[in-house]
């Protein structure tokens, strides 16, 4: 039978291939060729979930009360744990019933928020480079994405002054993310004040992704959007347990902030899913209540890797300023070489996987992202392979000898 008539909707057909899926294919090929891959491509934390969280999950799993459908909007006690955590961390008071919503991971919520609010043709402001869900969600919703080009000379901060007035006036939503994936840039509090004033002036829904809230180093404390007076009237903030608590596979995140914005997302989700398995919500509560020593261990682990890799890449010609947060290094491709060519070249020659910067949008071209998801022995091995293959940063287009 001819099955050509089975075609996905245009909104799916129009999406460029998800780069991580493409990387997976290339990795599979490399493995077939017998390469020992060192995968620094995805932001998939390599550590174990803290033991108290695993134990809480096991106990909750044994309780039949958790075996049915969970409440659509999340359990009351997980929502309370979220708002208590917020108060403890940021001094922000939130109503657990209307201003906090558990999510099946923050990617799900970031994407669905666009579907809940964006009509076909609506304008959405999204930085480039950015985490793909920030522009793919609006694209799936049929919105028009206006890229806010980030530049190294502006420390990868959004230049609000460069947004034309007519664009600002017609925009409905703005996504942003500091500490940033992929650039690892951080934003000072004054920037948050400016962006809140900008969104209020132009009546734009502000969506902040604070995914790396706690992967911060050397005493740096990232700012929460909701710390800024007036932010809660126009904005929401997304969090995840994936990174800090090594729970990427558990699919637990949440959104907090403006009750009306959250209500739209809740209504959509009520029609789509039943929320997180209740046993996992109990475990997630335990995670949010862990003593800070667990966080410090995770922070120290990434900090040690950061220092090691910056030093080793320095020997190969890359001059990388110390990052204050995230699990990434954002490094230049050798001059004259595109991101994809460089990442593929390195993969083929060394078995080291990095993500081409253009996966994060047009302004990521010329960079690659390295995830600090292997221990220093493995990172050292990656650097030895770079050295052997003659891979180094040069301002001329020579990559390997
Ligand atoms: C900025 C950012 N937001 C959201 C996510 C997705 O996190 P989750 O596991 O909660 O879906 C990621 C994952 O890498 C991310 O980097």
mmCIF file of C-alpha atoms and ligand atoms in Angstrom:
data_model
loop_
_atom_site.group_PDB
_atom_site.id
_atom_site.type_symbol
_atom_site.label_atom_id
_atom_site.label_comp_id
_atom_site.label_asym_id
_atom_site.label_seq_id
_atom_site.Cartn_x
_atom_site.Cartn_y
_atom_site.Cartn_z
ATOM 1 C CA UNK A 1 0.000 0.000 0.000
ATOM 2 C CA UNK A 2 1.226 3.498 -0.795
ATOM 3 C CA UNK A 3 1.629 5.331 2.487
ATOM 4 C CA UNK A 4 2.746 8.705 1.127
ATOM 5 C CA UNK A 5 -0.469 10.245 2.400
ATOM 6 C CA UNK A 6 0.580 9.681 6.023
ATOM 7 C CA UNK A 7 2.329 12.984 6.616
ATOM 8 C CA UNK A 8 2.795 14.908 9.837
ATOM 9 C CA UNK A 9 1.235 18.350 10.248
ATOM 10 C CA UNK A 10 3.130 21.280 8.787
ATOM 11 C CA UNK A 11 4.103 22.444 12.256
ATOM 12 C CA UNK A 12 6.160 19.263 12.596
ATOM 13 C CA UNK A 13 7.427 19.146 9.026
ATOM 14 C CA UNK A 14 8.714 22.701 9.276
ATOM 15 C CA UNK A 15 10.874 21.972 12.313
ATOM 16 C CA UNK A 16 14.567 21.556 11.565
ATOM 17 C CA UNK A 17 15.861 18.167 12.783
ATOM 18 C CA UNK A 18 16.575 18.146 16.513
ATOM 19 C CA UNK A 19 20.338 18.305 16.588
ATOM 20 C CA UNK A 20 20.706 15.921 19.506
ATOM 21 C CA UNK A 21 18.814 13.257 17.552
ATOM 22 C CA UNK A 22 21.214 13.845 14.633
ATOM 23 C CA UNK A 23 24.193 13.640 16.983
ATOM 24 C CA UNK A 24 22.825 10.341 18.300
ATOM 25 C CA UNK A 25 22.883 8.911 14.762
ATOM 26 C CA UNK A 26 26.459 10.032 14.257
ATOM 27 C CA UNK A 27 27.464 8.650 17.628
ATOM 28 C CA UNK A 28 25.896 5.289 16.773
ATOM 29 C CA UNK A 29 27.900 5.239 13.536
ATOM 30 C CA UNK A 30 31.119 6.105 15.359
ATOM 31 C CA UNK A 31 30.455 3.338 17.880
ATOM 32 C CA UNK A 32 29.905 0.853 15.054
ATOM 33 C CA UNK A 33 33.343 1.823 13.795
ATOM 34 C CA UNK A 34 34.710 0.820 17.200
ATOM 35 C CA UNK A 35 35.458 4.310 18.525
ATOM 36 C CA UNK A 36 35.510 4.681 22.324
ATOM 37 C CA UNK A 37 33.270 7.749 22.574
ATOM 38 C CA UNK A 38 33.724 10.439 25.190
ATOM 39 C CA UNK A 39 30.306 12.023 25.087
ATOM 40 C CA UNK A 40 30.394 15.657 26.166
ATOM 41 C CA UNK A 41 27.474 16.517 23.909
ATOM 42 C CA UNK A 42 24.286 16.591 25.957
ATOM 43 C CA UNK A 43 23.620 18.259 29.278
ATOM 44 C CA UNK A 44 22.924 14.905 30.885
ATOM 45 C CA UNK A 45 24.433 14.876 34.400
ATOM 46 C CA UNK A 46 26.604 11.821 35.026
ATOM 47 C CA UNK A 47 26.164 11.525 38.811
ATOM 48 C CA UNK A 48 23.687 9.414 40.788
ATOM 49 C CA UNK A 49 20.505 10.824 42.297
ATOM 50 C CA UNK A 50 21.114 11.474 46.031
ATOM 51 C CA UNK A 51 20.437 8.346 48.088
ATOM 52 C CA UNK A 52 17.740 9.918 50.354
ATOM 53 C CA UNK A 53 15.757 10.783 47.203
ATOM 54 C CA UNK A 54 16.054 7.238 45.854
ATOM 55 C CA UNK A 55 14.973 5.846 49.236
ATOM 56 C CA UNK A 56 12.011 8.222 49.439
ATOM 57 C CA UNK A 57 10.977 7.060 45.954
ATOM 58 C CA UNK A 58 11.214 3.378 46.932
ATOM 59 C CA UNK A 59 9.091 3.934 50.058
ATOM 60 C CA UNK A 60 6.529 5.980 48.091
ATOM 61 C CA UNK A 61 6.431 3.338 45.366
ATOM 62 C CA UNK A 62 5.325 0.747 47.931
ATOM 63 C CA UNK A 63 2.358 2.865 48.982
ATOM 64 C CA UNK A 64 -0.769 1.939 46.965
ATOM 65 C CA UNK A 65 -2.159 5.431 47.614
ATOM 66 C CA UNK A 66 0.372 6.611 45.029
ATOM 67 C CA UNK A 67 -0.621 4.127 42.353
ATOM 68 C CA UNK A 68 -3.612 5.921 40.870
ATOM 69 C CA UNK A 69 -3.757 9.043 38.718
ATOM 70 C CA UNK A 70 -2.065 11.910 40.522
ATOM 71 C CA UNK A 71 -3.912 15.249 40.846
ATOM 72 C CA UNK A 72 -3.648 17.204 37.559
ATOM 73 C CA UNK A 73 -2.049 20.178 39.249
ATOM 74 C CA UNK A 74 0.451 18.141 41.301
ATOM 75 C CA UNK A 75 0.166 17.014 44.900
ATOM 76 C CA UNK A 76 -0.490 19.753 47.440
ATOM 77 C CA UNK A 77 2.541 18.726 49.442
ATOM 78 C CA UNK A 78 4.942 18.908 46.460
ATOM 79 C CA UNK A 79 3.581 22.355 45.581
ATOM 80 C CA UNK A 80 4.138 23.432 49.184
ATOM 81 C CA UNK A 81 7.683 22.010 49.062
ATOM 82 C CA UNK A 82 8.284 24.111 45.926
ATOM 83 C CA UNK A 83 7.061 27.355 47.479
ATOM 84 C CA UNK A 84 8.939 26.665 50.741
ATOM 85 C CA UNK A 85 12.119 26.035 48.719
ATOM 86 C CA UNK A 86 11.564 29.302 46.878
ATOM 87 C CA UNK A 87 11.192 31.182 50.106
ATOM 88 C CA UNK A 88 14.299 29.582 51.588
ATOM 89 C CA UNK A 89 16.426 30.195 48.465
ATOM 90 C CA UNK A 90 15.197 33.583 47.233
ATOM 91 C CA UNK A 91 13.062 35.068 49.998
ATOM 92 C CA UNK A 92 10.106 35.073 47.560
ATOM 93 C CA UNK A 93 6.629 34.235 48.891
ATOM 94 C CA UNK A 94 4.347 32.262 46.559
ATOM 95 C CA UNK A 95 0.910 30.728 46.875
ATOM 96 C CA UNK A 96 1.310 26.951 46.425
ATOM 97 C CA UNK A 97 -2.194 26.600 44.964
ATOM 98 C CA UNK A 98 -2.060 29.193 42.216
ATOM 99 C CA UNK A 99 1.547 30.275 41.774
ATOM 100 C CA UNK A 100 3.351 26.918 41.468
ATOM 101 C CA UNK A 101 2.794 24.098 38.996
ATOM 102 C CA UNK A 102 4.767 20.817 38.811
ATOM 103 C CA UNK A 103 5.859 19.768 35.317
ATOM 104 C CA UNK A 104 7.005 16.597 33.580
ATOM 105 C CA UNK A 105 10.433 18.222 33.335
ATOM 106 C CA UNK A 106 10.826 21.876 32.505
ATOM 107 C CA UNK A 107 11.210 21.254 28.743
ATOM 108 C CA UNK A 108 7.613 20.066 28.644
ATOM 109 C CA UNK A 109 6.377 23.217 30.401
ATOM 110 C CA UNK A 110 8.539 25.624 28.391
ATOM 111 C CA UNK A 111 7.146 24.186 25.174
ATOM 112 C CA UNK A 112 3.546 23.910 26.314
ATOM 113 C CA UNK A 113 3.544 27.462 27.649
ATOM 114 C CA UNK A 114 4.016 28.675 24.070
ATOM 115 C CA UNK A 115 1.158 26.452 22.907
ATOM 116 C CA UNK A 116 -1.022 27.840 25.691
ATOM 117 C CA UNK A 117 -0.327 31.491 24.832
ATOM 118 C CA UNK A 118 0.890 31.895 21.266
ATOM 119 C CA UNK A 119 -1.537 32.206 18.364
ATOM 120 C CA UNK A 120 -0.327 31.662 14.805
ATOM 121 C CA UNK A 121 1.572 34.778 13.767
ATOM 122 C CA UNK A 122 2.181 36.094 17.304
ATOM 123 C CA UNK A 123 5.647 37.515 17.817
ATOM 124 C CA UNK A 124 7.934 35.857 20.360
ATOM 125 C CA UNK A 125 11.322 37.273 21.327
ATOM 126 C CA UNK A 126 13.962 34.597 21.824
ATOM 127 C CA UNK A 127 17.710 35.038 22.246
ATOM 128 C CA UNK A 128 20.056 33.362 19.808
ATOM 129 C CA UNK A 129 21.809 31.211 20.871
ATOM 130 C CA UNK A 130 19.256 29.659 23.227
ATOM 131 C CA UNK A 131 18.108 26.331 24.626
ATOM 132 C CA UNK A 132 16.119 24.844 21.690
ATOM 133 C CA UNK A 133 12.768 24.544 23.533
ATOM 134 C CA UNK A 134 12.730 28.341 23.823
ATOM 135 C CA UNK A 135 12.372 28.747 20.064
ATOM 136 C CA UNK A 136 10.917 25.390 19.081
ATOM 137 C CA UNK A 137 7.917 25.744 21.419
ATOM 138 C CA UNK A 138 6.861 29.063 19.837
ATOM 139 C CA UNK A 139 7.551 27.618 16.374
ATOM 140 C CA UNK A 140 5.322 24.600 17.043
ATOM 141 C CA UNK A 141 2.623 27.001 18.248
ATOM 142 C CA UNK A 142 2.831 28.837 14.890
ATOM 143 C CA UNK A 143 4.413 31.953 16.393
ATOM 144 C CA UNK A 144 6.922 34.166 14.632
ATOM 145 C CA UNK A 145 10.260 34.018 16.416
ATOM 146 C CA UNK A 146 12.246 37.240 16.456
ATOM 147 C CA UNK A 147 15.848 36.352 17.364
ATOM 148 C CA UNK A 148 17.650 38.595 19.806
ATOM 149 C CA UNK A 149 21.230 38.114 18.681
ATOM 150 C CA UNK A 150 23.606 37.688 21.610
ATOM 151 C CA UNK A 151 27.202 38.761 21.190
ATOM 152 C CA UNK A 152 30.387 37.956 23.063
ATOM 153 C CA UNK A 153 31.295 41.660 23.221
ATOM 154 C CA UNK A 154 28.094 42.171 25.235
ATOM 155 C CA UNK A 155 28.935 39.208 27.520
ATOM 156 C CA UNK A 156 26.129 37.276 25.776
ATOM 157 C CA UNK A 157 23.526 39.482 27.469
ATOM 158 C CA UNK A 158 20.381 40.502 25.607
ATOM 159 C CA UNK A 159 20.784 44.061 24.300
ATOM 160 C CA UNK A 160 17.324 45.387 25.114
ATOM 161 C CA UNK A 161 18.162 48.781 23.609
ATOM 162 C CA UNK A 162 18.734 47.133 20.214
ATOM 163 C CA UNK A 163 15.169 45.803 19.979
ATOM 164 C CA UNK A 164 13.232 48.043 17.561
ATOM 165 C CA UNK A 165 10.275 49.752 19.211
ATOM 166 C CA UNK A 166 7.721 48.299 16.801
ATOM 167 C CA UNK A 167 9.044 44.784 17.496
ATOM 168 C CA UNK A 168 8.855 45.330 21.261
ATOM 169 C CA UNK A 169 5.376 46.784 20.893
ATOM 170 C CA UNK A 170 4.000 43.784 19.014
ATOM 171 C CA UNK A 171 5.823 41.021 20.938
ATOM 172 C CA UNK A 172 3.694 38.812 23.141
ATOM 173 C CA UNK A 173 6.315 36.787 24.966
ATOM 174 C CA UNK A 174 10.043 36.831 25.709
ATOM 175 C CA UNK A 175 12.054 33.768 26.760
ATOM 176 C CA UNK A 176 15.416 34.148 28.462
ATOM 177 C CA UNK A 177 17.823 32.068 30.516
ATOM 178 C CA UNK A 178 20.640 33.110 32.871
ATOM 179 C CA UNK A 179 22.877 31.331 33.842
ATOM 180 C CA UNK A 180 22.729 30.402 30.204
ATOM 181 C CA UNK A 181 22.722 27.224 28.253
ATOM 182 C CA UNK A 182 24.709 27.194 25.969
ATOM 183 C CA UNK A 183 26.956 30.227 26.631
ATOM 184 C CA UNK A 184 27.331 29.786 30.422
ATOM 185 C CA UNK A 185 26.868 33.570 30.699
ATOM 186 C CA UNK A 186 25.362 35.030 33.841
ATOM 187 C CA UNK A 187 23.338 38.218 34.187
ATOM 188 C CA UNK A 188 23.676 40.844 36.924
ATOM 189 C CA UNK A 189 20.635 41.805 38.972
ATOM 190 C CA UNK A 190 20.450 45.164 37.153
ATOM 191 C CA UNK A 191 19.837 43.287 33.910
ATOM 192 C CA UNK A 192 16.864 41.530 35.510
ATOM 193 C CA UNK A 193 15.540 44.915 36.650
ATOM 194 C CA UNK A 194 15.882 46.274 33.115
ATOM 195 C CA UNK A 195 14.155 43.329 31.477
ATOM 196 C CA UNK A 196 11.255 43.498 33.933
ATOM 197 C CA UNK A 197 10.832 47.214 33.199
ATOM 198 C CA UNK A 198 11.015 46.463 29.446
ATOM 199 C CA UNK A 199 8.390 43.703 29.637
ATOM 200 C CA UNK A 200 6.063 45.789 31.785
ATOM 201 C CA UNK A 201 6.373 48.777 29.446
ATOM 202 C CA UNK A 202 5.603 46.734 26.342
ATOM 203 C CA UNK A 203 3.174 44.287 27.989
ATOM 204 C CA UNK A 204 5.204 41.192 27.205
ATOM 205 C CA UNK A 205 4.943 37.890 29.080
ATOM 206 C CA UNK A 206 8.387 37.279 30.553
ATOM 207 C CA UNK A 207 9.531 33.653 30.712
ATOM 208 C CA UNK A 208 12.720 33.015 32.619
ATOM 209 C CA UNK A 209 14.358 29.596 32.624
ATOM 210 C CA UNK A 210 16.391 29.211 35.822
ATOM 211 C CA UNK A 211 17.482 25.676 34.991
ATOM 212 C CA UNK A 212 20.972 26.265 36.389
ATOM 213 C CA UNK A 213 19.765 27.983 39.560
ATOM 214 C CA UNK A 214 22.176 26.067 41.711
ATOM 215 C CA UNK A 215 25.009 24.998 39.461
ATOM 216 C CA UNK A 216 26.936 28.114 40.420
ATOM 217 C CA UNK A 217 30.526 28.372 41.590
ATOM 218 C CA UNK A 218 32.941 30.438 43.639
ATOM 219 C CA UNK A 219 30.155 31.882 45.809
ATOM 220 C CA UNK A 220 28.123 33.241 42.876
ATOM 221 C CA UNK A 221 24.353 33.199 43.524
ATOM 222 C CA UNK A 222 22.143 33.435 40.413
ATOM 223 C CA UNK A 223 19.234 35.879 40.520
ATOM 224 C CA UNK A 224 15.644 34.710 40.417
ATOM 225 C CA UNK A 225 13.341 36.762 38.187
ATOM 226 C CA UNK A 226 10.807 36.751 41.001
ATOM 227 C CA UNK A 227 13.163 38.594 43.346
ATOM 228 C CA UNK A 228 12.620 41.671 41.177
ATOM 229 C CA UNK A 229 9.712 43.881 42.293
ATOM 230 C CA UNK A 230 6.886 43.804 39.750
ATOM 231 C CA UNK A 231 8.179 40.657 37.991
ATOM 232 C CA UNK A 232 5.399 38.435 39.279
ATOM 233 C CA UNK A 233 2.796 40.583 37.544
ATOM 234 C CA UNK A 234 4.145 39.759 34.088
ATOM 235 C CA UNK A 235 6.425 36.751 34.453
ATOM 236 C CA UNK A 236 7.006 33.126 35.286
ATOM 237 C CA UNK A 237 10.158 31.172 36.080
ATOM 238 C CA UNK A 238 10.939 27.552 35.223
ATOM 239 C CA UNK A 239 13.046 25.168 37.306
ATOM 240 C CA UNK A 240 14.169 21.605 37.017
ATOM 241 C CA UNK A 241 15.405 18.923 39.369
ATOM 242 C CA UNK A 242 17.320 17.340 36.482
ATOM 243 C CA UNK A 243 20.637 19.097 36.924
ATOM 244 C CA UNK A 244 21.180 19.958 40.574
ATOM 245 C CA UNK A 245 19.826 16.706 41.925
ATOM 246 C CA UNK A 246 20.986 14.433 39.089
ATOM 247 C CA UNK A 247 17.379 13.559 38.317
ATOM 248 C CA UNK A 248 17.263 14.100 34.545
ATOM 249 C CA UNK A 249 15.578 10.756 33.924
ATOM 250 C CA UNK A 250 12.902 11.294 36.568
ATOM 251 C CA UNK A 251 11.265 14.121 34.590
ATOM 252 C CA UNK A 252 10.450 16.555 37.352
ATOM 253 C CA UNK A 253 10.383 20.314 37.006
ATOM 254 C CA UNK A 254 8.111 23.189 37.944
ATOM 255 C CA UNK A 255 7.032 26.682 37.039
ATOM 256 C CA UNK A 256 6.301 29.483 39.483
ATOM 257 C CA UNK A 257 5.116 33.061 39.165
ATOM 258 C CA UNK A 258 2.130 34.881 37.779
ATOM 259 C CA UNK A 259 -1.070 32.987 38.560
ATOM 260 C CA UNK A 260 -2.849 33.946 35.310
ATOM 261 C CA UNK A 261 0.029 32.802 33.131
ATOM 262 C CA UNK A 262 0.249 29.563 35.095
ATOM 263 C CA UNK A 263 -3.503 29.051 34.808
ATOM 264 C CA UNK A 264 -3.279 28.990 30.991
ATOM 265 C CA UNK A 265 -0.594 26.321 31.131
ATOM 266 C CA UNK A 266 -2.536 24.344 33.734
ATOM 267 C CA UNK A 267 -5.649 24.380 31.532
ATOM 268 C CA UNK A 268 -3.667 23.096 28.551
ATOM 269 C CA UNK A 269 -1.962 20.386 30.593
ATOM 270 C CA UNK A 270 -5.257 19.265 32.088
ATOM 271 C CA UNK A 271 -6.133 18.332 28.528
ATOM 272 C CA UNK A 272 -2.831 16.663 27.770
ATOM 273 C CA UNK A 273 -1.462 14.741 30.734
ATOM 274 C CA UNK A 274 -2.063 13.624 34.299
ATOM 275 C CA UNK A 275 1.101 15.040 35.768
ATOM 276 C CA UNK A 276 3.990 13.362 37.534
ATOM 277 C CA UNK A 277 3.651 9.925 39.148
ATOM 278 C CA UNK A 278 2.791 10.732 42.794
ATOM 279 C CA UNK A 279 5.628 8.565 44.153
ATOM 280 C CA UNK A 280 8.112 10.688 42.213
ATOM 281 C CA UNK A 281 6.558 13.874 43.549
ATOM 282 C CA UNK A 282 7.215 12.581 47.070
ATOM 283 C CA UNK A 283 10.822 11.873 46.119
ATOM 284 C CA UNK A 284 11.127 15.329 44.543
ATOM 285 C CA UNK A 285 9.947 16.893 47.806
ATOM 286 C CA UNK A 286 12.790 15.100 49.553
ATOM 287 C CA UNK A 287 15.234 16.517 47.004
ATOM 288 C CA UNK A 288 14.085 20.091 47.600
ATOM 289 C CA UNK A 289 14.497 19.575 51.338
ATOM 290 C CA UNK A 290 18.030 18.127 51.188
ATOM 291 C CA UNK A 291 20.645 19.905 53.259
ATOM 292 C CA UNK A 292 22.898 22.237 51.276
ATOM 293 C CA UNK A 293 25.852 19.868 51.596
ATOM 294 C CA UNK A 294 24.407 17.856 48.675
ATOM 295 C CA UNK A 295 24.383 20.954 46.509
ATOM 296 C CA UNK A 296 27.915 21.834 47.495
ATOM 297 C CA UNK A 297 29.123 18.386 46.429
ATOM 298 C CA UNK A 298 27.545 18.768 42.994
ATOM 299 C CA UNK A 299 28.846 22.323 42.623
ATOM 300 C CA UNK A 300 32.339 21.236 43.636
ATOM 301 C CA UNK A 301 32.308 18.409 41.119
ATOM 302 C CA UNK A 302 31.491 20.715 38.192
ATOM 303 C CA UNK A 303 33.816 23.403 39.469
ATOM 304 C CA UNK A 304 36.781 21.006 39.544
ATOM 305 C CA UNK A 305 36.009 19.846 36.007
ATOM 306 C CA UNK A 306 35.623 23.428 34.820
ATOM 307 C CA UNK A 307 39.032 24.417 36.206
ATOM 308 C CA UNK A 308 40.687 21.325 34.751
ATOM 309 C CA UNK A 309 39.232 21.689 31.277
ATOM 310 C CA UNK A 310 39.815 25.443 31.038
ATOM 311 C CA UNK A 311 43.458 24.797 31.929
ATOM 312 C CA UNK A 312 43.881 21.928 29.445
ATOM 313 C CA UNK A 313 42.080 23.747 26.612
ATOM 314 C CA UNK A 314 44.311 26.721 27.405
ATOM 315 C CA UNK A 315 47.341 24.583 26.536
ATOM 316 C CA UNK A 316 45.713 23.945 23.146
ATOM 317 C CA UNK A 317 45.205 27.616 22.386
ATOM 318 C CA UNK A 318 41.719 28.317 23.772
ATOM 319 C CA UNK A 319 41.534 31.281 26.101
ATOM 320 C CA UNK A 320 38.366 30.651 28.130
ATOM 321 C CA UNK A 321 37.312 32.973 30.942
ATOM 322 C CA UNK A 322 36.254 31.194 34.160
ATOM 323 C CA UNK A 323 32.542 30.484 34.063
ATOM 324 C CA UNK A 324 30.484 31.355 37.130
ATOM 325 C CA UNK A 325 27.775 28.750 36.560
ATOM 326 C CA UNK A 326 26.268 25.915 34.484
ATOM 327 C CA UNK A 327 27.773 22.637 33.359
ATOM 328 C CA UNK A 328 29.083 23.964 30.025
ATOM 329 C CA UNK A 329 32.046 25.544 28.332
ATOM 330 C CA UNK A 330 31.274 27.530 25.192
ATOM 331 C CA UNK A 331 34.327 27.568 22.987
ATOM 332 C CA UNK A 332 35.176 29.016 19.600
ATOM 333 C CA UNK A 333 35.606 26.779 16.585
ATOM 334 C CA UNK A 334 38.951 27.353 14.941
ATOM 335 C CA UNK A 335 38.658 30.347 12.649
ATOM 336 C CA UNK A 336 37.371 29.616 9.185
ATOM 337 C CA UNK A 337 35.633 26.453 10.328
ATOM 338 C CA UNK A 338 31.891 26.169 10.990
ATOM 339 C CA UNK A 339 30.499 24.698 14.199
ATOM 340 C CA UNK A 340 29.168 21.550 12.572
ATOM 341 C CA UNK A 341 32.345 20.849 10.601
ATOM 342 C CA UNK A 342 34.450 21.325 13.687
ATOM 343 C CA UNK A 343 32.267 19.107 15.915
ATOM 344 C CA UNK A 344 32.116 16.372 13.250
ATOM 345 C CA UNK A 345 35.815 16.583 12.553
ATOM 346 C CA UNK A 346 36.593 16.188 16.270
ATOM 347 C CA UNK A 347 34.112 13.319 16.610
ATOM 348 C CA UNK A 348 35.605 11.437 13.680
ATOM 349 C CA UNK A 349 39.213 11.998 14.677
ATOM 350 C CA UNK A 350 38.981 11.586 18.433
ATOM 351 C CA UNK A 351 35.622 10.097 19.436
ATOM 352 C CA UNK A 352 34.935 13.201 21.561
ATOM 353 C CA UNK A 353 31.353 14.439 21.196
ATOM 354 C CA UNK A 354 30.613 18.168 21.465
ATOM 355 C CA UNK A 355 27.474 20.035 20.404
ATOM 356 C CA UNK A 356 27.791 22.403 17.430
ATOM 357 C CA UNK A 357 26.803 25.897 18.535
ATOM 358 C CA UNK A 358 24.405 26.391 15.628
ATOM 359 C CA UNK A 359 22.106 23.819 17.279
ATOM 360 C CA UNK A 360 21.184 26.694 19.592
ATOM 361 C CA UNK A 361 20.346 29.132 16.823
ATOM 362 C CA UNK A 362 22.069 31.078 14.106
ATOM 363 C CA UNK A 363 24.166 33.165 16.509
ATOM 364 C CA UNK A 364 25.702 29.981 17.933
ATOM 365 C CA UNK A 365 27.579 29.476 14.649
ATOM 366 C CA UNK A 366 31.319 29.558 15.183
ATOM 367 C CA UNK A 367 31.122 27.927 18.622
ATOM 368 C CA UNK A 368 30.760 24.493 20.152
ATOM 369 C CA UNK A 369 29.416 23.570 23.566
ATOM 370 C CA UNK A 370 31.242 21.139 25.809
ATOM 371 C CA UNK A 371 29.331 19.593 28.725
ATOM 372 C CA UNK A 372 31.283 18.899 31.894
ATOM 373 C CA UNK A 373 29.652 15.507 32.314
ATOM 374 C CA UNK A 374 32.720 13.309 32.653
ATOM 375 C CA UNK A 375 35.294 13.099 35.417
ATOM 376 C CA UNK A 376 38.730 14.683 35.096
ATOM 377 C CA UNK A 377 40.352 11.366 34.045
ATOM 378 C CA UNK A 378 38.020 11.137 31.085
ATOM 379 C CA UNK A 379 38.314 14.835 30.296
ATOM 380 C CA UNK A 380 42.099 14.381 30.423
ATOM 381 C CA UNK A 381 41.804 11.500 27.965
ATOM 382 C CA UNK A 382 39.716 13.732 25.666
ATOM 383 C CA UNK A 383 42.441 16.386 25.781
ATOM 384 C CA UNK A 384 45.172 13.797 25.074
ATOM 385 C CA UNK A 385 43.245 12.769 21.971
ATOM 386 C CA UNK A 386 42.903 16.419 20.913
ATOM 387 C CA UNK A 387 46.660 16.807 21.278
ATOM 388 C CA UNK A 388 47.446 13.640 19.350
ATOM 389 C CA UNK A 389 45.116 14.670 16.522
ATOM 390 C CA UNK A 390 46.602 18.175 16.500
ATOM 391 C CA UNK A 391 43.268 19.766 17.372
ATOM 392 C CA UNK A 392 43.801 23.218 18.790
ATOM 393 C CA UNK A 393 42.446 26.728 18.559
ATOM 394 C CA UNK A 394 44.172 28.787 15.960
ATOM 395 C CA UNK A 395 43.111 32.039 14.486
ATOM 396 C CA UNK A 396 43.984 30.621 11.086
ATOM 397 C CA UNK A 397 41.908 27.771 9.673
ATOM 398 C CA UNK A 398 44.225 24.930 10.591
ATOM 399 C CA UNK A 399 42.522 22.379 12.787
ATOM 400 C CA UNK A 400 44.566 19.273 12.640
ATOM 401 C CA UNK A 401 48.017 18.385 11.438
HETATM 402 C C1 LIG B 1 18.112 25.890 29.809
HETATM 403 C C2 LIG B 1 17.439 24.562 29.952
HETATM 404 N N1 LIG B 1 16.146 24.526 30.241
HETATM 405 C C3 LIG B 1 15.488 23.362 30.379
HETATM 406 C C4 LIG B 1 16.138 22.159 30.208
HETATM 407 C C5 LIG B 1 15.334 20.889 30.310
HETATM 408 O O1 LIG B 1 15.328 20.396 31.574
HETATM 409 P P1 LIG B 1 14.305 19.259 32.014
HETATM 410 O O2 LIG B 1 15.122 18.039 32.244
HETATM 411 O O3 LIG B 1 13.673 19.782 33.266
HETATM 412 O O4 LIG B 1 13.290 19.079 30.943
HETATM 413 C C6 LIG B 1 17.490 22.136 29.901
HETATM 414 C C7 LIG B 1 18.201 20.877 29.678
HETATM 415 O O5 LIG B 1 19.317 20.802 29.288
HETATM 416 C C8 LIG B 1 18.159 23.380 29.777
HETATM 417 O O6 LIG B 1 19.460 23.444 29.497
#
